Coordinates of C-alpha atoms in Angstrom, one line a residue:
M1 CA 97.4 99.4 105.2
S2 CA 94.9 97.9 107.6
A3 CA 92.3 100.0 109.3
P4 CA 92.9 100.9 113.1
T5 CA 90.3 99.4 115.5
V6 CA 88.0 102.1 117.0
S7 CA 87.0 101.7 120.6
V8 CA 84.4 103.3 122.8
R9 CA 86.1 102.3 126.0
F10 CA 88.6 105.0 126.2
N11 CA 88.7 107.6 128.8
I12 CA 90.3 110.9 127.8
Q13 CA 91.8 110.9 131.6
D14 CA 94.1 108.0 130.5
L15 CA 95.4 110.1 127.8
A16 CA 96.0 113.4 130.4
Q17 CA 97.8 110.9 132.8
A18 CA 99.9 109.4 129.9
M19 CA 101.1 113.2 129.0
A20 CA 101.5 114.2 132.6
H21 CA 103.9 111.2 133.6
S22 CA 106.0 110.9 130.4
H23 CA 109.4 112.2 130.8
A24 CA 110.4 111.7 127.2
L25 CA 111.8 114.6 125.2
D26 CA 108.8 114.8 123.1
A27 CA 105.9 114.5 125.6
L28 CA 103.2 116.8 124.6
P29 CA 103.2 119.5 127.5
L30 CA 99.3 120.0 127.4
N31 CA 98.2 121.8 130.3
L32 CA 94.3 121.6 130.6
N33 CA 92.1 121.3 133.2
A34 CA 89.4 118.4 133.8
E35 CA 86.7 120.7 131.8
Q36 CA 88.9 121.4 129.0
W37 CA 89.7 117.7 129.0
K38 CA 86.5 117.1 128.4
I39 CA 85.9 119.6 125.7
L40 CA 88.9 118.4 123.9
A41 CA 87.8 114.7 124.0
D42 CA 84.4 115.7 122.1
F43 CA 86.8 116.5 119.2
L44 CA 89.0 113.5 119.4
Q45 CA 88.5 109.9 118.3
P46 CA 89.9 107.1 119.8
L47 CA 91.6 104.1 118.0
Q48 CA 93.4 101.2 118.8
L49 CA 96.2 99.5 116.8
Q50 CA 97.6 95.8 117.0
E51 CA 101.2 94.9 117.0
G52 CA 102.5 95.5 113.5
Q53 CA 99.7 97.7 112.3
K54 CA 100.5 100.7 110.2
L55 CA 99.2 104.3 111.6
M56 CA 100.6 106.3 108.8
E57 CA 102.6 105.6 105.7
Q58 CA 105.4 107.8 103.9
G59 CA 104.3 109.7 101.0
I60 CA 100.5 109.8 102.0
K61 CA 98.9 113.1 102.2
D62 CA 97.2 113.2 105.3
R63 CA 96.9 115.9 108.2
T64 CA 95.6 113.7 111.0
V65 CA 97.3 114.2 114.1
Y66 CA 97.5 111.5 116.9
F67 CA 98.2 111.5 120.8
V68 CA 99.7 108.4 122.2
E69 CA 97.9 107.3 125.2
S70 CA 99.6 103.8 125.7
G71 CA 101.9 101.4 123.4
T72 CA 105.1 102.1 121.5
L73 CA 105.4 102.9 117.7
T74 CA 108.4 102.8 115.4
V75 CA 109.1 105.6 113.3
H76 CA 110.9 104.6 109.8
Y77 CA 112.0 105.9 106.4
E78 CA 111.7 103.6 103.4
D79 CA 113.7 103.9 100.3
A80 CA 114.3 101.4 97.3
K81 CA 117.0 99.2 99.2
E82 CA 115.9 99.3 102.9
R83 CA 113.8 100.3 106.0
I84 CA 115.4 102.5 108.3
R85 CA 114.2 103.0 111.8
L86 CA 114.3 106.4 112.9
A87 CA 112.7 106.7 116.3
M88 CA 110.4 105.2 118.9
V89 CA 107.5 106.8 120.3
G90 CA 105.7 106.2 123.3
P91 CA 102.6 107.4 125.7
G92 CA 102.2 111.0 126.1
S93 CA 103.6 112.2 122.9
V94 CA 102.0 113.2 119.3
L95 CA 102.5 111.9 116.0
G96 CA 102.0 113.6 112.5
E97 CA 102.5 117.2 113.7
G98 CA 104.6 117.9 110.8
A99 CA 102.0 117.2 108.1
F100 CA 99.5 118.9 110.4
Y101 CA 101.3 122.0 110.2
S102 CA 103.1 121.9 106.8
H103 CA 100.3 120.4 104.6
L104 CA 103.2 118.3 103.1
P105 CA 103.2 114.1 102.7
R106 CA 104.0 112.2 105.5
S107 CA 107.9 112.0 105.8
A108 CA 107.9 108.4 107.4
T109 CA 105.9 105.2 108.0
V110 CA 104.8 104.8 111.7
T111 CA 104.0 101.2 112.9
A112 CA 102.9 99.9 116.2
T113 CA 105.4 97.9 117.7
N114 CA 102.6 96.3 120.3
V115 CA 99.1 97.1 121.1
C116 CA 98.7 101.1 121.1
R117 CA 95.9 103.3 122.1
L118 CA 96.0 106.7 120.5
W119 CA 93.3 109.8 120.0
C120 CA 93.3 111.3 116.7
L121 CA 92.5 114.8 115.6
T122 CA 91.6 115.8 112.1
P123 CA 92.2 119.2 110.7
L124 CA 88.3 119.7 110.3
R125 CA 87.7 118.7 113.8
Y126 CA 90.5 121.1 114.9
R127 CA 88.8 124.0 113.0
E128 CA 85.7 123.2 115.0
L129 CA 87.5 123.2 118.0
A130 CA 89.3 126.4 117.4
S131 CA 86.1 128.2 116.8
R132 CA 83.9 126.8 119.7
H133 CA 86.9 126.7 122.2
P134 CA 89.8 129.0 121.2
D135 CA 91.5 128.7 124.4
V136 CA 91.7 124.8 124.3
A137 CA 92.6 124.9 120.7
L138 CA 95.5 127.7 121.5
E139 CA 97.0 125.4 124.2
L140 CA 96.9 122.4 122.1
T141 CA 98.6 124.5 119.3
M142 CA 101.4 125.7 121.5
A143 CA 101.7 122.3 123.0
M144 CA 102.2 120.5 119.6
S145 CA 104.4 123.2 118.4
A146 CA 106.5 122.8 121.4
V147 CA 107.1 119.1 120.5
L148 CA 107.9 120.1 116.8
A149 CA 110.3 122.6 118.0
R150 CA 111.9 120.0 120.4
R151 CA 112.1 117.4 118.0
L152 CA 114.0 119.9 115.4
Y153 CA 116.4 121.3 117.9
N154 CA 117.3 117.4 118.8
R155 CA 119.1 115.9 115.9
P156 CA 118.2 112.2 116.7
K157 CA 114.6 113.0 117.1
R158 CA 114.1 115.5 114.2
V159 CA 113.5 112.5 112.2
A160 CA 110.5 111.8 114.3
V161 CA 108.6 114.9 112.8
T162 CA 105.9 113.1 110.7

């Protein structure tokens, strides 16, 4: 698994716009004002993936959660015989919420189908956010929980819980 590319040219407002304009079932319904977005940005790390680059790997224990600003990622399950595509995830959505909440290994592998811009949040940075800005952390938790619930209720999207 190659390391994602970190970029300093990211603007948190691009992520906010991706979320606001997404009509996908699993779009993250994060309702923050401009000041709260700036606060959240201080706890996130931007990264860029190239086409074919893996974001997460099935079976790996990692609780980092990712917010998709642009690009499309494929969620797939791998067994001894084959690789099965389970879902496609695009701008405005979240990846990794299953492991973030459950503390279990990743349930699938996620790969960029084209150049993707994402923002990541580690559990440590989330705890810092919750300590310093509980209102922003609560809004984020509720939004990620809403995506998790929608994916679990929708049989085809259930497999996108990573």
